[in-house]
mmCIF file of C-alpha atoms in Angstrom:
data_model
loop_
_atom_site.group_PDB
_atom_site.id
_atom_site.type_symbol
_atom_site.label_atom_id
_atom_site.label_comp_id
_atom_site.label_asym_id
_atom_site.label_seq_id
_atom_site.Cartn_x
_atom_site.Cartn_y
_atom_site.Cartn_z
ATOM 1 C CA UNK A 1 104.497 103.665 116.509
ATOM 2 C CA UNK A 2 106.458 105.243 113.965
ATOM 3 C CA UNK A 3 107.652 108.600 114.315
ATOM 4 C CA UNK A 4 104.961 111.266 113.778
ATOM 5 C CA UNK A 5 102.086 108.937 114.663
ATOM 6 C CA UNK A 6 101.188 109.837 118.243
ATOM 7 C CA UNK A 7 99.164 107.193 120.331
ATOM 8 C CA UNK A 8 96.128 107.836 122.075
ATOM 9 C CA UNK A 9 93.722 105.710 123.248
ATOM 10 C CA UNK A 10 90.002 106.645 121.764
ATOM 11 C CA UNK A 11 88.392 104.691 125.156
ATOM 12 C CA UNK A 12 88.301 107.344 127.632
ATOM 13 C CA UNK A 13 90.370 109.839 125.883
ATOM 14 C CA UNK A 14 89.501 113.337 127.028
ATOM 15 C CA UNK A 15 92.048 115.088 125.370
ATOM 16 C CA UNK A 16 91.429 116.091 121.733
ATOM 17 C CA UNK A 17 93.761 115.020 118.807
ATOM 18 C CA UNK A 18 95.998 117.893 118.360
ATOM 19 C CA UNK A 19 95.183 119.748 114.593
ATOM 20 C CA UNK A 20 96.535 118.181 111.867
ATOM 21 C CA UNK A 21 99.137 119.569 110.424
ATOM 22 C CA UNK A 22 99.039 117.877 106.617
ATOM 23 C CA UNK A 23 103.190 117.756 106.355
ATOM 24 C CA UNK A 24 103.936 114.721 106.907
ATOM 25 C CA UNK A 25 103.645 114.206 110.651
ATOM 26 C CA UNK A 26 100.079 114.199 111.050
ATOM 27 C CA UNK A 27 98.787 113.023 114.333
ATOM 28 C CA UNK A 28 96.406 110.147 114.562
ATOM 29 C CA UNK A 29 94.114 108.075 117.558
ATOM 30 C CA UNK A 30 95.122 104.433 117.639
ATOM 31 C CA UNK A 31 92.555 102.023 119.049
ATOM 32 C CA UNK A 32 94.259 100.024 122.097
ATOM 33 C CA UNK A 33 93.033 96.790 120.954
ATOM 34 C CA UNK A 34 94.769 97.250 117.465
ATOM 35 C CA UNK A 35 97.213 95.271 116.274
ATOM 36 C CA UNK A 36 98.298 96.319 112.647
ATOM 37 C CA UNK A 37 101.498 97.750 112.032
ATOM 38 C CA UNK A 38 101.762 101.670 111.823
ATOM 39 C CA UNK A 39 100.437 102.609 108.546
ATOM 40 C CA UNK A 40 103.690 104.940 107.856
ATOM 41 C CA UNK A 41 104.327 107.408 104.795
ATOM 42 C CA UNK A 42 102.175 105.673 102.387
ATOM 43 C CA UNK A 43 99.299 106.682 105.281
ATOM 44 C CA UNK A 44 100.137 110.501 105.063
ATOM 45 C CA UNK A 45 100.246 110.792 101.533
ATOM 46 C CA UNK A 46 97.017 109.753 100.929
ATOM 47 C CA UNK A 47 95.468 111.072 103.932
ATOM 48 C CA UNK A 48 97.269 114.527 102.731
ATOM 49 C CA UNK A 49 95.361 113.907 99.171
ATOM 50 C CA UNK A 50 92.007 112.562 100.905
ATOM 51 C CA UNK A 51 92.049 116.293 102.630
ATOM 52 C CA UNK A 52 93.399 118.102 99.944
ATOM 53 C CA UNK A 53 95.352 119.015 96.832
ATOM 54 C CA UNK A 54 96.716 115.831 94.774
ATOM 55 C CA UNK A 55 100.385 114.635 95.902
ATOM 56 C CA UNK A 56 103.078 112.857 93.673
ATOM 57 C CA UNK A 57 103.854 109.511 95.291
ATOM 58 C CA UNK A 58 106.857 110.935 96.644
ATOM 59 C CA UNK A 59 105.570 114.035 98.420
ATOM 60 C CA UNK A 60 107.532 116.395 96.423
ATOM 61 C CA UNK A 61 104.720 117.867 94.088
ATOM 62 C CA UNK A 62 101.457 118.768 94.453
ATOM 63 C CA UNK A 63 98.622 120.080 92.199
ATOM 64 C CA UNK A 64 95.389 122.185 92.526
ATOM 65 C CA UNK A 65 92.962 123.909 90.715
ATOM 66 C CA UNK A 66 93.484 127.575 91.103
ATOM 67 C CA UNK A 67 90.551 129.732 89.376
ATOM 68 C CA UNK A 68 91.029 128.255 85.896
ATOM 69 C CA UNK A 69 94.701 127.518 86.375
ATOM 70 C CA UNK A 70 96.196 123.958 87.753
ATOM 71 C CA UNK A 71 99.134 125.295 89.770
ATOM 72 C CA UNK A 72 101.700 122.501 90.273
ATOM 73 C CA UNK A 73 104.024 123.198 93.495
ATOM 74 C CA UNK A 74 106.425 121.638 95.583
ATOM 75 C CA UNK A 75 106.443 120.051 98.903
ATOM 76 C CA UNK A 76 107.232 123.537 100.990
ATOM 77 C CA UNK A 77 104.492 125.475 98.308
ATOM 78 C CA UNK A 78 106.811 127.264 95.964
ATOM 79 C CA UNK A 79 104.855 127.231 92.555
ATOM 80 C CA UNK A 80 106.685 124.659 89.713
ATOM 81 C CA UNK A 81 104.715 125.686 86.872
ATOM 82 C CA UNK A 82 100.926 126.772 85.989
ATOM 83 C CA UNK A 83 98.998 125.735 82.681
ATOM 84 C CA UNK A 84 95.333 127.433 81.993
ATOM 85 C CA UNK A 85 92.153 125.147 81.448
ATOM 86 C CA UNK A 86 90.176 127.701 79.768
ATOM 87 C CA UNK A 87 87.463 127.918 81.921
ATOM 88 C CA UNK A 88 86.816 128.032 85.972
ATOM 89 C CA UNK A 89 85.781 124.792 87.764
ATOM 90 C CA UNK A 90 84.521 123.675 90.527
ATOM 91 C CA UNK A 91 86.027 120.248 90.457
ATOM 92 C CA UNK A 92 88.398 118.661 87.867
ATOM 93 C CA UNK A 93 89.806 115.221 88.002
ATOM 94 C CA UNK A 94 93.682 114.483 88.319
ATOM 95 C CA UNK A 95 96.164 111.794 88.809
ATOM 96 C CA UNK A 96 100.126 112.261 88.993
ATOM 97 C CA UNK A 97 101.880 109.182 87.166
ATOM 98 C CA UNK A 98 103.462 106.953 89.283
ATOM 99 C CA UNK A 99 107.000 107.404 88.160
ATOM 100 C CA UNK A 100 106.410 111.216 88.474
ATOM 101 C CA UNK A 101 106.897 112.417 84.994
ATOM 102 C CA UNK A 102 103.415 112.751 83.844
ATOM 103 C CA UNK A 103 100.217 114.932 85.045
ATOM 104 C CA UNK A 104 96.819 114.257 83.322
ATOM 105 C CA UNK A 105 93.868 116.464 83.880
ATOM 106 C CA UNK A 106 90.540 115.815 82.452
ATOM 107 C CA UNK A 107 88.801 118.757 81.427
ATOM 108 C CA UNK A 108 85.101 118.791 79.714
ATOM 109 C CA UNK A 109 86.605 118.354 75.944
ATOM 110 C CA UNK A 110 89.905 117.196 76.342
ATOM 111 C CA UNK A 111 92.561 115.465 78.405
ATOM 112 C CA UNK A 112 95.897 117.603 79.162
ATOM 113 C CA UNK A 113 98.973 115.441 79.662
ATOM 114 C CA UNK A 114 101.673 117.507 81.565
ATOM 115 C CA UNK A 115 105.295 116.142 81.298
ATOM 116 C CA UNK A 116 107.552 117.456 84.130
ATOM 117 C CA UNK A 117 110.523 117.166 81.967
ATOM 118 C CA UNK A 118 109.546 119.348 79.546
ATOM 119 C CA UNK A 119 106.695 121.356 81.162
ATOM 120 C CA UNK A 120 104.789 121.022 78.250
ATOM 121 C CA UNK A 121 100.914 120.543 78.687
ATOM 122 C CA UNK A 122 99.338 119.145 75.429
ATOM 123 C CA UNK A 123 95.234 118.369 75.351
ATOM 124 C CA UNK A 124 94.301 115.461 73.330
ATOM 125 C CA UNK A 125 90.644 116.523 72.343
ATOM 126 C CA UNK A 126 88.163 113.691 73.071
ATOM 127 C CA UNK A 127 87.731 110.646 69.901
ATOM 128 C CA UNK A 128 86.184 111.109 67.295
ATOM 129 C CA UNK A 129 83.769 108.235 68.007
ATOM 130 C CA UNK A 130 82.234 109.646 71.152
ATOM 131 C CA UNK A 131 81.404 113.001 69.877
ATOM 132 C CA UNK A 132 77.858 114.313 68.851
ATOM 133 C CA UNK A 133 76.400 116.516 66.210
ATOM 134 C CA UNK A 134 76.627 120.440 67.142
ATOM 135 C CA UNK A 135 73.481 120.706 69.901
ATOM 136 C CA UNK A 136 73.478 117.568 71.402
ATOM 137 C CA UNK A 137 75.716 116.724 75.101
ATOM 138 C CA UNK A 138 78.835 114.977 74.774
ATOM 139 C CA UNK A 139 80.667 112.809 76.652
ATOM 140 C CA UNK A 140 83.275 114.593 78.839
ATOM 141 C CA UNK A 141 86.358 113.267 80.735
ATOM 142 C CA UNK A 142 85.606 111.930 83.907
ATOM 143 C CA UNK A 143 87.466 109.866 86.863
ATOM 144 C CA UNK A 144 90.901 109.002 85.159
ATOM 145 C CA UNK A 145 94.427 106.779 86.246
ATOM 146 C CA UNK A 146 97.574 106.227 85.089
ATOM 147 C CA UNK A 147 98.528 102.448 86.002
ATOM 148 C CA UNK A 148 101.271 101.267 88.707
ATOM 149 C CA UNK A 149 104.298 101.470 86.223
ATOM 150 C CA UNK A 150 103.079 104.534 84.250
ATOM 151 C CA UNK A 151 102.916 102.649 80.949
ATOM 152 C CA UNK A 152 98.828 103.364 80.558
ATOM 153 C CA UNK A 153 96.327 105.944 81.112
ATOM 154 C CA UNK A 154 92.935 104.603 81.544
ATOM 155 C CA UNK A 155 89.988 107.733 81.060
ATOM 156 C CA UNK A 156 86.407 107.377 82.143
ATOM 157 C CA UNK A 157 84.435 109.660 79.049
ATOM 158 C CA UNK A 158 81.203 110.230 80.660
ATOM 159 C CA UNK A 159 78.054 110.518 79.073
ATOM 160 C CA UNK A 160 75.169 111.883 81.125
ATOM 161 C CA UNK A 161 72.293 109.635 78.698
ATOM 162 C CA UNK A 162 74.508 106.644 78.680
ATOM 163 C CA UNK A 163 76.390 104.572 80.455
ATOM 164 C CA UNK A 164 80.591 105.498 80.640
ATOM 165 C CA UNK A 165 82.663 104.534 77.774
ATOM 166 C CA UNK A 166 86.171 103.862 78.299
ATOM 167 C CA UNK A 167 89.278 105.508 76.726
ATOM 168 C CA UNK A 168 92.583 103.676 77.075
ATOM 169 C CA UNK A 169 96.246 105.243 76.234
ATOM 170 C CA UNK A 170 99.522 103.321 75.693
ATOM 171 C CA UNK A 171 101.844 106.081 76.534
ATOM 172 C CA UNK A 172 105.047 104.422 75.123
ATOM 173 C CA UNK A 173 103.574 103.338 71.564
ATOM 174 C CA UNK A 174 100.932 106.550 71.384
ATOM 175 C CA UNK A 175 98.133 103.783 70.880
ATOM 176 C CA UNK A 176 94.641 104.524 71.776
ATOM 177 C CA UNK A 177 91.221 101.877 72.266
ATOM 178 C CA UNK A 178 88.053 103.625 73.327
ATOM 179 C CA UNK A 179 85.724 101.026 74.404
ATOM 180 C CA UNK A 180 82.318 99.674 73.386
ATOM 181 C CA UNK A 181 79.258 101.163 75.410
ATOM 182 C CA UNK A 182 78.801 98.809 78.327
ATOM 183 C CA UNK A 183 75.853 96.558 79.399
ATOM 184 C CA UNK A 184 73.006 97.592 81.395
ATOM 185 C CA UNK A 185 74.098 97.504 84.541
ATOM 186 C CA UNK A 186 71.891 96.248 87.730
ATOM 187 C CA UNK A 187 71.983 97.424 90.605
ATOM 188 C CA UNK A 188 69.526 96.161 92.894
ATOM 189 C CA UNK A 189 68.791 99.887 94.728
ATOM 190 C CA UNK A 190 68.401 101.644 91.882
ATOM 191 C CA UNK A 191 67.610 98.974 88.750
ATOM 192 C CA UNK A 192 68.211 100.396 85.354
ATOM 193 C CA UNK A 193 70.351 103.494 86.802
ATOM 194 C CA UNK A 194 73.391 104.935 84.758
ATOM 195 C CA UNK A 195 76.816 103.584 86.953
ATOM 196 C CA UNK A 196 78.161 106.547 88.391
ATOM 197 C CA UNK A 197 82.318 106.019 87.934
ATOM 198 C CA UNK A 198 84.033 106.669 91.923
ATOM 199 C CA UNK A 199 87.562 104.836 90.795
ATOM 200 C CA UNK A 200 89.034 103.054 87.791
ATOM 201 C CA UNK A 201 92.870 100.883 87.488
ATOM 202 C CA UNK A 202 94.602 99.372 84.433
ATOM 203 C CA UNK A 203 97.136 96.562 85.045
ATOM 204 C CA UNK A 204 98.345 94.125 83.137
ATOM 205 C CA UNK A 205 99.843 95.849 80.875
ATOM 206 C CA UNK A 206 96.103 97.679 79.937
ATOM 207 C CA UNK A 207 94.504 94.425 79.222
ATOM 208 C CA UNK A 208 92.903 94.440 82.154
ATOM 209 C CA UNK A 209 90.747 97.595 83.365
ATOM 210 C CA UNK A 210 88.837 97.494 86.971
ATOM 211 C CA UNK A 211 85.725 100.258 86.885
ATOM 212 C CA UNK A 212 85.009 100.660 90.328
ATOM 213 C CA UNK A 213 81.137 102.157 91.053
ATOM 214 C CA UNK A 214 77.723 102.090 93.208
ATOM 215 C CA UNK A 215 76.481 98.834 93.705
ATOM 216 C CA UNK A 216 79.535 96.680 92.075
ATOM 217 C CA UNK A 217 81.913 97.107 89.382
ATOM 218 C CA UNK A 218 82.574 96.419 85.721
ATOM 219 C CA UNK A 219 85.964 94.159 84.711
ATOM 220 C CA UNK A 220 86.812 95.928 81.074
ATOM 221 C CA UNK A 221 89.159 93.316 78.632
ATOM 222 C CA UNK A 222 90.421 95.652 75.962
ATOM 223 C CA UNK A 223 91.476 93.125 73.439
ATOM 224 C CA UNK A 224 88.571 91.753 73.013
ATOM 225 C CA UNK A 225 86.241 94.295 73.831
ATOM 226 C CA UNK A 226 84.235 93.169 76.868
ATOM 227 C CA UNK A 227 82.926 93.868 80.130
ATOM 228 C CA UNK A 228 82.064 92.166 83.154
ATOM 229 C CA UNK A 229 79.844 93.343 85.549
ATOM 230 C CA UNK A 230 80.100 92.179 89.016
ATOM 231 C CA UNK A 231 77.316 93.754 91.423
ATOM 232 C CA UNK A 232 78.904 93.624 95.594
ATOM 233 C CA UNK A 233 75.520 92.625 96.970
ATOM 234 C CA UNK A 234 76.222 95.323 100.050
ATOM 235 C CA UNK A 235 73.109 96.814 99.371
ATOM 236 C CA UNK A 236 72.644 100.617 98.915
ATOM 237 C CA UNK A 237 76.496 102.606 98.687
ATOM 238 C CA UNK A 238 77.781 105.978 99.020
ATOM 239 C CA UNK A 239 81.322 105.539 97.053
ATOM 240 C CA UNK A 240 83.772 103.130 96.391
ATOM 241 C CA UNK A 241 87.289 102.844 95.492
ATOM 242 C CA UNK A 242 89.886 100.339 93.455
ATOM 243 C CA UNK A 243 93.599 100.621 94.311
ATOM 244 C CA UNK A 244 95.786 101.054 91.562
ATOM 245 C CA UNK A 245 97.372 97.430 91.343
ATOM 246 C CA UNK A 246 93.314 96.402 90.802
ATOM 247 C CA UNK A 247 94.202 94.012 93.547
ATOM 248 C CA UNK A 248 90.839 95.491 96.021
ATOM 249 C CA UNK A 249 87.701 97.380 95.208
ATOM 250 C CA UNK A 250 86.118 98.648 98.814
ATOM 251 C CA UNK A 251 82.715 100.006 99.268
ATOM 252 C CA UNK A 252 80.944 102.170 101.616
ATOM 253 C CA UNK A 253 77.399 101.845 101.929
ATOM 254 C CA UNK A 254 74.457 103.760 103.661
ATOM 255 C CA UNK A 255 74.827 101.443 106.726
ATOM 256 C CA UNK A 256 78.529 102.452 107.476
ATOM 257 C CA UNK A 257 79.660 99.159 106.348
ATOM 258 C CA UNK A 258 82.801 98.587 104.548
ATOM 259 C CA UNK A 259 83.148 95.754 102.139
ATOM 260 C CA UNK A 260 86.095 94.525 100.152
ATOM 261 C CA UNK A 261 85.868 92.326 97.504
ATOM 262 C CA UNK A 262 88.711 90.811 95.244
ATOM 263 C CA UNK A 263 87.901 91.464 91.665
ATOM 264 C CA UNK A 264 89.203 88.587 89.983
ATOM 265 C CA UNK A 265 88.046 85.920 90.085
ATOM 266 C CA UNK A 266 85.628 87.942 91.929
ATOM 267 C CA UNK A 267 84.876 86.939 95.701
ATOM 268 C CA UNK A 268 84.020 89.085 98.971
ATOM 269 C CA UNK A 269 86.793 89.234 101.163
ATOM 270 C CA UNK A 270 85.871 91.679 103.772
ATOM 271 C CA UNK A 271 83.135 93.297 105.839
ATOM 272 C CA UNK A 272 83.519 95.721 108.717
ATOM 273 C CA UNK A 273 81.623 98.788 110.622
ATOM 274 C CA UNK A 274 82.648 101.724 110.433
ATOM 275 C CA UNK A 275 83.460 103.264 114.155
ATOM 276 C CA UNK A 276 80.841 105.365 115.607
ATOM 277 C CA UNK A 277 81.061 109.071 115.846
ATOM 278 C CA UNK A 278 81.513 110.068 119.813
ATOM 279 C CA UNK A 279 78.575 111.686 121.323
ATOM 280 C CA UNK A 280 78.051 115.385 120.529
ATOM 281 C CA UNK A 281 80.736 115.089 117.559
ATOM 282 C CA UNK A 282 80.349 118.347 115.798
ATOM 283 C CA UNK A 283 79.797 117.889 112.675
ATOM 284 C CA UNK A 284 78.251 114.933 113.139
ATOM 285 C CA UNK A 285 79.471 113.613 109.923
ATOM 286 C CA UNK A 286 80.435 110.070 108.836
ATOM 287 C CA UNK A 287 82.918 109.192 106.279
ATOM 288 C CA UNK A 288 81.576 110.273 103.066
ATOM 289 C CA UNK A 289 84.866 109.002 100.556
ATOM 290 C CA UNK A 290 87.308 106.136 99.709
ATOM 291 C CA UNK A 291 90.925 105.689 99.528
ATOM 292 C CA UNK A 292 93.705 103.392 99.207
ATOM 293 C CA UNK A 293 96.998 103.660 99.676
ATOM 294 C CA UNK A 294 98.962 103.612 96.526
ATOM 295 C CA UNK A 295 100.671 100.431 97.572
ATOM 296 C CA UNK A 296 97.351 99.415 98.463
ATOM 297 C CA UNK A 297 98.288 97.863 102.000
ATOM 298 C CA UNK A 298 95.922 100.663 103.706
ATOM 299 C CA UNK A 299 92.361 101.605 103.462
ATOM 300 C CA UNK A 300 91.321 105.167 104.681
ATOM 301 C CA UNK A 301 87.623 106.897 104.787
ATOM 302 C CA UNK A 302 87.232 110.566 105.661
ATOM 303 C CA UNK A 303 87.697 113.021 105.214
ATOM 304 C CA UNK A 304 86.751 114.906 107.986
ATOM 305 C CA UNK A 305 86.310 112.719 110.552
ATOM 306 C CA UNK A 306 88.363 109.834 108.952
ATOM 307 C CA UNK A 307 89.507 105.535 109.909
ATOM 308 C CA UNK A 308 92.309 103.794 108.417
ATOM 309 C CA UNK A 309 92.377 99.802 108.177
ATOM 310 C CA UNK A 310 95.082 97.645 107.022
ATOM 311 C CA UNK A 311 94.259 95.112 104.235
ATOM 312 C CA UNK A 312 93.140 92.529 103.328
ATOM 313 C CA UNK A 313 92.479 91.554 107.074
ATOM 314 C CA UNK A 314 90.236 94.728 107.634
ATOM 315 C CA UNK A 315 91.769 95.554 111.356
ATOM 316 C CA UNK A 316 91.168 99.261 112.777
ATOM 317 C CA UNK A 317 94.524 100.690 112.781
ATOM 318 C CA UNK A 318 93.287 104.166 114.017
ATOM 319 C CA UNK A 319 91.062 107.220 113.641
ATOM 320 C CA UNK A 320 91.403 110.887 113.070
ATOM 321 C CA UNK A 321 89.759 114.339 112.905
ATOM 322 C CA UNK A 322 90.460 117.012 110.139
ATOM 323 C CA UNK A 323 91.214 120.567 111.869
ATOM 324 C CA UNK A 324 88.077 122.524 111.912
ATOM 325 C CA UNK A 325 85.694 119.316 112.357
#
């Protein structure tokens, strides 16, 4: 096992996993019959970001919302900069580009795009084509993600009547394509229900968008303005997730079942359980969230108590427990 991945067996353990300590060395429990390869640094940075503030791929910045400031620090927690949002939240969304230059936050109006080499945050208010007359709700930013070589920024605008529209952003030519409403989308648990947006990836060079949601996901083509929607058939799910290359979409469901599916052409690829809690865990709380790695060889579910598997091949390669849980 790599260093600062301590094995212990889960069968007949009696010794608890030692707090983690979120730096980098985090401990975790590795199931004797596994036989993935240690998950590494791509494992801690996400489990880091699973469990709290959002981490640049390289571990040296991190960002949080502070009151109604986003405070963007470095690895040891000296603050880098601050920018305000206007107004206190209790949850915004964020993603750090993958070359590390950019920061976009989506607020309820606007986008802010923060460039570490200036330190310049500019908001791009929402298009013109989504907003309402004076009165009515409008669409606000919601799940967001820049794609794996930081070309395009791909921005869920969601509308509490409607189904999400789609706003797309070619960050080297300044072009911008919102998208055409989608279809009705069916999923069999809740037929006729507005797809609530867990994870979204642009590849391809943003002509290809993956929407990744309850009960399936939509396939957006930009050029020529249409969507695919693929329901999982996994029955009734608590979150899903796409990794950034669009390469996997996972879901969760009710059952504790994991499934993967390839998105295109789309196909099931994977189904697992998810471990059961020990007796007399306290809180007796399943995985309630989704994440990939960002170079989408690992799967991880937390965050409290909280599994990693490698993929595509779905093996256990260990479990942990959040201090405090």
């Amino acid at each position: 096992m790599v260093a600062g991945l301590v094995s212990l067996l889960l069968a007949g353990c009696t010794t608890d996993p030692e707090p983690t300590r979120l730096d980098g060395t985090d401990q975790i429990v590795e199931p004797a019959v596994s036989t993935a390869p240690p998950p590494g640094p791509e494992f801690d940075l996400a489990r880091r970001s699973l469990a709290g503030p959002l981490l640049t791929r390289d571990g040296r910045y991190q960002a949080r919302l502070v009151g109604d400031w986003v405070v963007v620090s470095t690895a040891d927690g000296t603050e880098f900069d601050r920018f305000g949002i206007g107004t206190e939240s209790v949850r915004i969304n964020m993603d750090f580009s993958p070359d590390g230059r950019y920061l976009a936050v989506g607020l309820s109006d606007s986008m802010v795009l923060y460039d570490f080499t200036t330190k310049d945050p500019t908001a791009l208010p929402l298009p013109e084509e989504v907003k309402r007359p004076d009165g009515e709700p409008r669409p606000s930013t919601g799940q967001l993600r820049f794609s794996g070589d930081s070309g395009h920024l791909v921005v869920e605008l969601f509308d509490e009547r409607n189904n999400s529209r789609y706003w797309l952003h070619d960050l080297r030519s300044r072009r911008q394509i919102v998208s055409p409403l989608p279809p009705n989308i069916e999923v069999p648990s809740d037929p006729g229900v507005i797809l609530y947006v867990t994870g979204l990836a642009v590849v391809n060079g943003g002509k290809r968008v993956v929407i990744a949601g309850q009960g399936g996901f939509l396939v957006w083509a930009p050029d020529d303005r249409a969507f695919q929607w693929r329901p999982c058939a996994c029955g009734s799910t608590l979150t899903s997730a796409v990794d950034r290359q669009a390469r996997h979409v996972a879901f969760l469901t009710l059952d504790d079942d994991v499934v993967l599916w390839d998105p295109g052409p789309p196909r099931e690829v994977g189904h697992w359980k998810v471990p059961a809690l020990a007796p007399g865990a306290k809180p007796a709380v399943n995985p309630t969230e989704l994440k990939f790695t960002e170079d989408g060889g690992w799967l991880l579910a937390g965050p409290e108590y909280g599994h990693v598997w490698s993929i595509p091949d779905g093996r256990l390669a260990g479990s942990w427990q959040e201090p405090g849980s």
